[in-house]
Coordinates of C-alpha atoms in Angstrom, one line a residue:
M1 CA -119.5 44.8 -82.2
T2 CA -116.5 44.5 -79.7
S3 CA -113.7 42.2 -81.0
R4 CA -111.7 40.0 -78.8
R5 CA -108.7 42.3 -79.1
E6 CA -110.8 45.3 -78.1
F7 CA -112.1 43.3 -75.1
L8 CA -108.5 42.6 -74.0
A9 CA -107.6 46.3 -74.3
Y10 CA -110.6 47.5 -72.3
T11 CA -110.3 44.9 -69.5
G12 CA -106.6 45.5 -68.9
V13 CA -105.6 42.1 -70.2
G14 CA -104.0 44.1 -73.0
A15 CA -101.0 44.5 -70.7
L16 CA -100.1 40.9 -71.5
A17 CA -100.3 41.5 -75.2
A18 CA -98.0 44.5 -74.8
A19 CA -95.5 42.4 -73.0
V20 CA -95.4 40.0 -75.9
V21 CA -94.7 42.7 -78.5
G22 CA -92.1 44.7 -76.6
P23 CA -90.9 46.0 -73.3
V24 CA -93.2 48.2 -71.2
A25 CA -91.2 50.7 -69.2
G26 CA -92.0 50.7 -65.5
T27 CA -94.4 48.6 -63.5
V28 CA -98.1 48.4 -64.3
K29 CA -100.1 49.0 -61.2
A30 CA -103.6 48.1 -60.3
G31 CA -106.1 50.1 -62.3
E32 CA -103.6 50.9 -65.1
V33 CA -103.6 49.4 -68.6
A34 CA -100.3 48.9 -70.5
V35 CA -100.9 49.3 -74.2
S36 CA -98.7 48.3 -77.1
Q37 CA -99.4 50.4 -80.2
E38 CA -99.1 47.4 -82.5
A39 CA -100.8 44.8 -80.4
V40 CA -104.1 46.3 -79.3
T41 CA -107.2 47.7 -81.1
P42 CA -109.3 49.8 -81.5
T43 CA -106.9 52.3 -83.1
P44 CA -107.8 55.3 -85.2
Y45 CA -104.7 55.0 -87.4
L46 CA -102.5 52.5 -89.1
P47 CA -99.5 51.7 -86.8
I48 CA -96.1 52.7 -87.9
H49 CA -93.5 50.1 -89.0
T50 CA -90.0 51.4 -88.0
L51 CA -87.2 50.0 -90.1
N52 CA -85.0 47.9 -87.7
G53 CA -86.8 49.5 -84.9
W54 CA -89.8 49.3 -82.6
T55 CA -92.7 51.4 -81.1
L56 CA -92.8 52.4 -77.5
P57 CA -95.8 51.1 -75.5
F58 CA -97.6 53.4 -73.1
V59 CA -99.6 53.2 -69.9
M60 CA -103.1 54.8 -69.6
K61 CA -103.3 56.9 -66.4
D62 CA -106.6 58.8 -65.8
G63 CA -106.9 59.5 -69.6
V64 CA -103.3 60.4 -70.1
K65 CA -101.0 58.3 -72.3
E66 CA -97.8 57.8 -70.2
F67 CA -94.6 56.8 -72.0
H68 CA -91.2 56.1 -70.3
L69 CA -87.9 56.8 -72.0
V70 CA -84.6 55.8 -70.5
A71 CA -81.5 57.6 -71.7
E72 CA -78.6 55.1 -71.5
E73 CA -75.6 53.5 -73.1
V74 CA -76.4 50.8 -75.5
D75 CA -74.3 48.1 -77.3
H76 CA -75.3 48.6 -80.9
E77 CA -74.6 46.6 -84.0
F78 CA -74.5 48.5 -87.3
A79 CA -74.2 45.3 -89.3
P80 CA -72.5 41.9 -88.5
G81 CA -68.9 42.7 -87.9
S82 CA -69.3 46.2 -86.5
R83 CA -70.5 47.1 -83.0
A84 CA -70.1 50.2 -80.9
K85 CA -70.8 51.6 -77.5
C86 CA -73.5 54.2 -78.3
W87 CA -76.0 56.2 -76.3
G88 CA -79.7 55.8 -77.0
Y89 CA -83.0 55.2 -75.3
N90 CA -84.5 52.0 -73.8
G91 CA -81.8 49.8 -75.1
S92 CA -81.6 51.0 -78.7
T93 CA -80.4 53.6 -81.1
P94 CA -82.4 55.3 -82.4
G95 CA -84.8 55.1 -79.5
P96 CA -88.2 53.6 -79.9
T97 CA -90.8 55.4 -82.1
I98 CA -93.4 57.3 -80.1
E99 CA -96.9 57.2 -81.6
A100 CA -99.9 59.1 -80.5
V101 CA -103.0 60.9 -81.9
E102 CA -103.7 64.6 -82.3
G103 CA -105.6 65.8 -79.3
D104 CA -104.1 63.2 -76.9
R105 CA -102.8 64.3 -73.5
I106 CA -99.4 62.6 -73.1
R107 CA -96.9 62.3 -70.3
I108 CA -93.3 61.2 -71.1
L109 CA -91.1 60.2 -68.2
V110 CA -87.4 60.5 -69.0
T111 CA -84.9 58.7 -66.7
N112 CA -81.2 59.5 -67.1
R113 CA -78.9 56.6 -66.8
L114 CA -76.0 58.4 -68.7
P115 CA -72.8 59.6 -67.0
E116 CA -73.7 63.2 -67.7
H117 CA -76.9 65.4 -67.7
T118 CA -79.3 65.4 -70.6
T119 CA -82.8 66.7 -71.7
V120 CA -85.2 65.8 -74.5
H121 CA -86.4 68.3 -77.1
W122 CA -89.6 67.4 -79.0
H123 CA -88.5 68.5 -82.4
G124 CA -91.2 70.4 -84.3
I125 CA -94.0 69.8 -81.7
L126 CA -96.2 72.6 -80.5
L127 CA -96.1 72.7 -76.7
P128 CA -95.6 75.0 -73.7
S129 CA -92.2 76.7 -73.5
G130 CA -91.3 74.8 -70.3
M131 CA -91.8 71.5 -72.0
D132 CA -89.5 72.3 -75.1
G133 CA -86.5 70.6 -73.6
V134 CA -83.6 73.1 -74.1
G135 CA -81.4 72.6 -71.0
G136 CA -80.8 75.9 -69.1
L137 CA -83.4 77.8 -71.2
N138 CA -86.7 75.9 -70.7
Q139 CA -85.8 73.6 -67.9
P140 CA -83.1 72.4 -65.5
H141 CA -80.9 69.6 -66.9
I142 CA -81.8 66.1 -66.0
K143 CA -78.9 64.9 -63.9
P144 CA -77.6 61.3 -63.9
G145 CA -80.1 59.2 -61.9
E146 CA -83.0 61.7 -62.1
T147 CA -86.4 61.2 -63.8
F148 CA -88.2 64.2 -65.3
A149 CA -91.8 64.3 -66.5
Y150 CA -92.9 66.1 -69.7
E151 CA -96.7 66.6 -70.1
F152 CA -98.6 68.3 -72.9
T153 CA -101.6 68.0 -75.2
L154 CA -100.8 67.2 -78.9
Q155 CA -102.1 70.1 -81.0
Q156 CA -101.0 68.9 -84.5
H157 CA -100.3 65.8 -86.6
G158 CA -97.2 65.0 -88.7
T159 CA -93.8 63.3 -88.7
H160 CA -91.6 64.6 -85.9
M161 CA -88.5 63.6 -83.9
Y162 CA -87.0 63.8 -80.5
H163 CA -83.4 64.3 -79.4
P164 CA -81.4 65.9 -76.6
H165 CA -80.9 69.7 -76.3
A166 CA -77.9 69.2 -73.9
D167 CA -74.3 68.6 -75.0
E168 CA -75.7 68.0 -78.5
V169 CA -72.4 67.7 -80.2
V170 CA -71.8 64.5 -78.2
Q171 CA -75.2 63.1 -77.5
L172 CA -76.5 63.4 -81.0
A173 CA -73.3 62.1 -82.5
V174 CA -73.4 58.9 -80.4
G175 CA -77.0 58.0 -81.2
M176 CA -79.6 59.8 -79.0
M177 CA -82.6 60.4 -81.2
G178 CA -86.0 58.9 -82.2
M179 CA -89.1 59.4 -84.3
F180 CA -92.3 60.9 -82.9
I181 CA -95.4 60.3 -85.1
I182 CA -98.7 62.1 -84.4
H183 CA -101.6 60.8 -86.3
P184 CA -104.5 63.0 -87.3
R185 CA -107.6 62.8 -85.0
A186 CA -110.0 62.9 -88.0
G187 CA -108.2 60.2 -90.0
E188 CA -106.9 60.7 -93.5
A189 CA -108.8 61.4 -96.7
V190 CA -106.4 59.3 -98.7
P191 CA -105.5 56.3 -96.5
V192 CA -102.3 54.4 -96.7
D193 CA -101.9 50.6 -96.5
R194 CA -98.3 50.6 -95.1
D195 CA -96.6 53.4 -93.0
Y196 CA -92.8 53.2 -92.6
C197 CA -90.4 55.5 -90.8
F198 CA -86.7 55.8 -90.2
L199 CA -84.0 58.3 -89.2
L200 CA -80.9 59.3 -91.2
H201 CA -77.7 59.6 -89.3
N202 CA -73.9 59.5 -89.7
W203 CA -71.1 58.1 -87.5
A204 CA -67.4 58.5 -87.1
L205 CA -66.5 55.0 -86.0
H206 CA -62.8 54.9 -86.9
P207 CA -61.2 51.6 -88.0
G208 CA -60.5 49.3 -85.1
T209 CA -62.5 51.4 -82.5
Y210 CA -65.6 50.8 -80.6
R211 CA -66.9 54.3 -79.7
P212 CA -68.2 56.9 -82.2
D213 CA -66.1 60.1 -82.3
P214 CA -68.2 63.2 -81.7
S215 CA -65.5 65.6 -82.8
I216 CA -65.9 64.7 -86.5
M217 CA -67.9 67.3 -88.6
Q218 CA -67.8 65.9 -92.1
N219 CA -65.6 62.8 -92.7
F220 CA -67.8 60.1 -91.4
D221 CA -67.3 56.4 -91.7
L222 CA -70.8 55.1 -91.5
W223 CA -74.1 56.5 -93.0
T224 CA -77.2 54.9 -91.6
F225 CA -80.9 54.3 -92.0
N226 CA -82.1 53.9 -88.4
S227 CA -78.6 53.2 -87.2
K228 CA -78.0 50.3 -89.6
V229 CA -75.9 50.1 -92.8
F230 CA -76.6 48.0 -95.8
P231 CA -76.9 45.0 -96.0
A232 CA -78.3 45.0 -92.4
I233 CA -81.1 47.5 -93.2
D234 CA -84.6 45.9 -93.4
P235 CA -86.3 46.0 -96.8
L236 CA -89.5 47.9 -97.3
V237 CA -92.1 45.2 -98.1
A238 CA -95.4 45.8 -99.9
R239 CA -98.1 44.1 -101.8
T240 CA -98.7 45.1 -105.4
G241 CA -101.1 48.0 -105.6
E242 CA -100.8 49.0 -102.0
R243 CA -100.3 52.7 -101.1
V244 CA -97.1 53.0 -99.1
R245 CA -96.0 56.0 -97.1
V246 CA -92.3 56.4 -96.0
R247 CA -91.5 59.0 -93.3
V248 CA -87.9 60.1 -93.2
G249 CA -86.2 62.2 -90.5
N250 CA -82.7 63.6 -90.7
L251 CA -80.7 64.2 -87.6
S252 CA -77.3 63.7 -89.3
M253 CA -74.8 66.4 -90.1
W254 CA -75.5 66.3 -93.9
N255 CA -78.4 66.7 -96.3
H256 CA -79.5 63.6 -98.1
P257 CA -81.2 63.3 -101.6
I258 CA -83.4 60.2 -101.0
H259 CA -84.0 58.4 -104.3
M260 CA -86.3 55.6 -105.1
H261 CA -86.2 53.4 -108.2
G262 CA -89.3 52.1 -110.0
V263 CA -91.8 54.8 -109.2
Q264 CA -92.4 58.5 -109.2
Y265 CA -93.4 59.1 -105.6
L266 CA -95.4 62.0 -104.2
V267 CA -93.9 64.2 -101.5
T268 CA -97.0 64.6 -99.2
G269 CA -95.9 65.9 -95.8
S270 CA -93.4 66.9 -93.3
D271 CA -93.2 67.9 -89.6
G272 CA -95.9 70.4 -90.6
G273 CA -98.3 67.4 -91.1
R274 CA -99.7 65.9 -94.3
W275 CA -100.0 68.7 -96.8
P276 CA -103.2 69.6 -98.7
Q277 CA -103.3 67.5 -101.9
N278 CA -102.8 70.5 -104.1
Q279 CA -99.4 70.9 -102.6
W280 CA -98.3 67.3 -103.2
R281 CA -95.6 67.0 -105.9
S282 CA -94.2 64.2 -107.9
E283 CA -90.5 63.4 -107.5
T284 CA -88.0 60.5 -107.7
T285 CA -85.4 62.2 -105.5
E286 CA -86.2 64.4 -102.5
I287 CA -83.5 66.2 -100.4
V288 CA -84.2 65.8 -96.7
G289 CA -82.3 68.6 -95.0
V290 CA -80.7 68.5 -91.6
G291 CA -83.4 68.8 -89.0
Q292 CA -86.2 68.1 -91.5
T293 CA -88.7 65.3 -92.0
R294 CA -90.4 64.4 -95.3
D295 CA -93.2 62.0 -96.1
I296 CA -93.2 60.3 -99.5
E297 CA -96.1 58.1 -100.9
F298 CA -96.3 55.7 -103.8
V299 CA -98.4 52.9 -105.2
A300 CA -96.3 49.7 -105.1
V301 CA -95.4 48.0 -108.4
P302 CA -93.8 44.5 -108.5
G303 CA -90.1 44.2 -108.3
D304 CA -87.0 44.8 -106.2
W305 CA -86.3 48.5 -106.3
A306 CA -83.3 50.3 -104.9
F307 CA -84.0 53.0 -102.2
H308 CA -81.0 55.0 -101.2
C309 CA -79.3 58.4 -100.6
H310 CA -77.9 59.6 -104.0
M311 CA -74.6 60.9 -102.6
S312 CA -72.5 58.0 -103.7
H313 CA -70.1 58.1 -100.7
H314 CA -73.2 57.8 -98.4
T315 CA -73.8 54.3 -99.9
M316 CA -70.5 53.0 -98.8
N317 CA -69.3 51.7 -95.5
A318 CA -66.0 52.5 -93.8
M319 CA -63.7 54.3 -96.2
G320 CA -60.4 56.3 -96.2
H321 CA -60.4 60.0 -96.7
G322 CA -57.7 62.0 -98.4
I323 CA -55.7 59.0 -99.7
P324 CA -53.7 59.2 -103.0
N325 CA -55.7 58.6 -106.2
A326 CA -54.8 55.2 -107.6
L327 CA -57.1 55.3 -110.6
G328 CA -55.0 54.5 -113.7
V329 CA -51.8 54.1 -111.7
D330 CA -49.6 50.9 -112.2
Q331 CA -48.5 50.0 -108.7
S332 CA -46.9 46.7 -109.5
G333 CA -43.4 48.0 -109.3
I334 CA -43.7 49.2 -105.7
E335 CA -46.2 46.7 -104.3
A336 CA -43.5 44.4 -102.9
D337 CA -41.6 47.3 -101.3
I338 CA -44.8 48.6 -99.6
R339 CA -45.6 45.1 -98.4
Q340 CA -42.3 45.0 -96.4
M341 CA -43.6 48.0 -94.4
L342 CA -47.3 47.0 -94.4
P343 CA -47.6 43.2 -94.4
G344 CA -50.7 42.2 -96.3
F345 CA -50.8 45.3 -98.5
M346 CA -52.4 44.7 -101.9
S347 CA -52.5 47.3 -104.6
M348 CA -56.0 48.2 -105.7
G349 CA -57.8 51.0 -107.6
R350 CA -56.0 51.1 -110.9
S351 CA -59.1 50.0 -112.7
G352 CA -61.7 51.2 -110.2
M353 CA -62.8 49.8 -106.8
A354 CA -65.2 47.0 -107.8
E355 CA -62.4 44.5 -107.0
H356 CA -62.6 45.6 -103.3
Q357 CA -65.7 43.5 -102.6
E358 CA -64.3 40.5 -104.5
H359 CA -61.1 40.5 -102.5
V360 CA -62.9 40.9 -99.2
D361 CA -65.3 38.1 -100.0
M362 CA -62.3 35.9 -100.9
G363 CA -60.7 36.5 -97.5
M364 CA -57.8 38.3 -99.1
L365 CA -58.3 41.6 -97.2
P366 CA -59.5 41.0 -93.7
G367 CA -59.3 44.7 -92.8
P368 CA -59.1 46.3 -89.3
E369 CA -60.9 44.9 -86.3
N370 CA -64.6 45.9 -86.0
T371 CA -64.6 47.6 -89.4
L372 CA -66.9 46.8 -92.2
A373 CA -65.9 46.5 -95.8
M374 CA -66.6 49.5 -98.0
M375 CA -68.8 47.5 -100.4
M376 CA -71.0 44.7 -99.4
G377 CA -74.1 42.7 -100.3
K378 CA -75.0 40.0 -102.8
G379 CA -78.1 40.0 -105.1
P380 CA -79.5 37.4 -107.4
Y381 CA -77.1 38.5 -110.2
G382 CA -73.9 39.1 -108.3
N383 CA -72.3 41.6 -105.9
L384 CA -74.4 44.7 -105.1
E385 CA -71.3 46.7 -104.1
M386 CA -73.2 48.9 -101.7
G387 CA -73.2 49.9 -98.1
G388 CA -74.4 52.8 -95.9
M389 CA -77.7 54.4 -96.8
F390 CA -79.1 51.7 -99.2
T391 CA -81.9 49.2 -99.0
T392 CA -84.6 47.8 -101.2
V393 CA -88.3 48.1 -101.7
K394 CA -89.6 44.6 -102.3
V395 CA -93.1 44.4 -103.9
R396 CA -94.9 41.1 -104.7
D397 CA -98.4 40.2 -105.8
E398 CA -98.6 37.4 -103.2
I399 CA -97.5 39.2 -100.0
P400 CA -100.2 38.8 -97.4
P401 CA -101.7 42.1 -96.1
G402 CA -99.8 43.2 -93.0
S403 CA -96.9 41.0 -93.6
Y404 CA -93.4 42.6 -93.4
A405 CA -91.4 39.3 -93.9
D406 CA -88.6 39.5 -96.5
P407 CA -90.0 37.7 -99.6
G408 CA -86.5 37.0 -101.0
W409 CA -85.3 38.1 -104.4
Y410 CA -87.8 39.0 -107.2
K411 CA -88.3 36.4 -110.0
A412 CA -88.5 38.6 -113.0
P413 CA -90.8 37.5 -115.8
E414 CA -89.0 35.9 -118.8
G415 CA -87.7 38.4 -121.2
T416 CA -87.6 41.3 -118.8
V417 CA -84.0 41.2 -117.6
A418 CA -81.1 42.9 -119.4
A419 CA -78.9 40.2 -120.9
R420 CA -75.5 39.9 -122.6
I421 CA -75.6 39.8 -126.4
S422 CA -71.9 40.1 -127.1
T423 CA -68.4 39.9 -125.5
D424 CA -66.7 41.9 -128.3
P425 CA -65.7 45.4 -127.2
N426 CA -65.9 46.5 -130.8
F427 CA -69.4 45.2 -131.2
G428 CA -71.8 47.2 -133.5
N429 CA -71.3 50.6 -135.0
P430 CA -72.2 53.1 -132.2
T431 CA -72.0 56.8 -132.8
R432 CA -69.1 58.2 -130.8
R433 CA -67.7 61.7 -130.5
K434 CA -64.1 62.1 -131.6
P435 CA -61.7 63.8 -129.2
T436 CA -61.0 67.4 -129.9
A437 CA -57.6 68.7 -130.5

């Protein structure tokens, strides 16, 4: 039986549905059908939900799915209080997620609105050499103002990416990348209820500046999930008992051990597709190397669960590098002298850095223009003291199927939250190792 949504898709009225969900690149001509991946059925797969992102619609032309990417400068917000002039696609960084099905014939138009030439490489995708996107090797560069067409048949399924292969040191550093998801034609033996994806990246946005610095190799200021830092990263929302897949791609300059609390997830796939089940392995932390993708899957259990890179400096926002170590140092005798040279200086770090967020929240340390505090975010029990590559997995019994709305903080059942039982530092009789001589 044909549903109303199927009827809209087949008759071309689906173009209206696509316009509601997101922008359709180009003009839809008579006889063409604009299709939004999330708005129209029938679909042989569960549509991807991109954290803080969106999926690129396509136009059907004589059996070919035609997408249109526009390489251009974008005004991007990492979190409230930090914006930058970046480069991306179709108004965002990362660019929109491309979704298609194994066996599809696709055409991707790429229009260059940058001030220099570019190309697009389809990372990990099997295709003719001339479509691989390495400027000077596989194709001429796409000059400013030009539009090139890439066309090929998808021969595989899996979690893939796209990015330039021209002036990579600049174009990748300032945000030109996106996810490319290919769903299996035959469906999946173990279906999922929610399918998330996002990209890992790093940025050198120096304090007080508005353009990322592409010359930095290691000492980055911002570490992002889909070009956002905590607390601006969307939570991953699920209903209790649902099977959730999270696809992670890494186009940063660093490897990232991605850790999830609350479950032992299964690592089930990569840009090589979903692996045979006998190759799935149980983990709580999986390193996603530079240029790699990984799929992880888990069955959702109730609660608010941290989900983050386990390199501690990747879960902080803008920070100084190579500064003197103040831990254990009494600075009270020189604080006034330093303040004469640096008005507003406040000594910190003697007892750790937790006080940083407290001072910022109190308005005592405004910081440089367009620069985020190192630690941010508040939870139901106090400051979260996080930033960068950190978000939460929020699982509830009552979340409606298909809803991605933030349900708020978890209300833990009585007796299941750690609680204070003493304020005496000498409480109890714990076994402690004595210092050696």
